[in-house]
Short mmCIF file of C-alpha atoms in Angstrom, two decimals:
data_model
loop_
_atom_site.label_atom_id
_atom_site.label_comp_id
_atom_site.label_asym_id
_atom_site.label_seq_id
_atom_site.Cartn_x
_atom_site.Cartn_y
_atom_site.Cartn_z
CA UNK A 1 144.44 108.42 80.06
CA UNK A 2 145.41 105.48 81.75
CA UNK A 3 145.64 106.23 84.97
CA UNK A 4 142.17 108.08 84.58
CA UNK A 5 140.59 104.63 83.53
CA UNK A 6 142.46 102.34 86.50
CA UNK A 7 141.23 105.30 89.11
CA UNK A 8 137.85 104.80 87.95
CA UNK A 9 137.94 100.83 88.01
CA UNK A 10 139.34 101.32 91.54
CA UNK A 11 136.16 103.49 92.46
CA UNK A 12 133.97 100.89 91.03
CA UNK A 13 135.28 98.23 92.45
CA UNK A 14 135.58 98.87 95.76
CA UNK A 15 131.63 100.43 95.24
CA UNK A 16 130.62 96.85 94.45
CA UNK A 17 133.10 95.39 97.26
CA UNK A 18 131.09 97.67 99.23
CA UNK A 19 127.56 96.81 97.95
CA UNK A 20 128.50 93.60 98.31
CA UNK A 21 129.21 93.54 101.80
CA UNK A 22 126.22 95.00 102.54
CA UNK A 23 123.94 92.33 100.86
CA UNK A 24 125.27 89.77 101.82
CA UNK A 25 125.06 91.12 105.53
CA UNK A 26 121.25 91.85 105.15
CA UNK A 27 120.58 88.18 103.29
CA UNK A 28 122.42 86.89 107.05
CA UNK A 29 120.54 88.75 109.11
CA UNK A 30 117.21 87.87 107.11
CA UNK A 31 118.62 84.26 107.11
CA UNK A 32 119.58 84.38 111.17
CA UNK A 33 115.80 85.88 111.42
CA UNK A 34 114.14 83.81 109.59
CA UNK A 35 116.56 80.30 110.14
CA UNK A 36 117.91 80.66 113.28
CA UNK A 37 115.77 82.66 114.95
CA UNK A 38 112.12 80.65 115.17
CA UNK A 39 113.79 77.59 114.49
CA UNK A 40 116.35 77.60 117.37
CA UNK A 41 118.94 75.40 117.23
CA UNK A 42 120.89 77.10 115.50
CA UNK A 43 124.87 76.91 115.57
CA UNK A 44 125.45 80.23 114.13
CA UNK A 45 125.24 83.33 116.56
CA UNK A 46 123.31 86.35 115.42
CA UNK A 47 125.91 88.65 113.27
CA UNK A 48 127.99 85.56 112.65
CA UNK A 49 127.54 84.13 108.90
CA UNK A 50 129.26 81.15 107.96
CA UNK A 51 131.20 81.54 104.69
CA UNK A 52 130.45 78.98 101.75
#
């Protein structure tokens, strides 16, 4: 029963690492588009986020 219960947290989790990843990828490249792009001057690269 256990095991059942940690192999299912294990499948969520690393769903919502997974989610994650992806939004915070697609708030950086709405940021880099919207920030970085028109604005220029910019320090961060495209595909580069800074973390914090």
């Amino acid at each position: 029963m256990f095991s059942g219960i940690g192999s299912l947290f294990e499948l969520i989790a690393s769903d919502v690492l997974s989610l994650g990843q992806s939004v915070v990828q697609i708030i950086g490249d709405l940021l880099n588009s919207g920030t970085f792009g028109g604005g220029g001057g910019g320090t961060v690269p495209p595909g580069q986020y800074p973390l914090g």
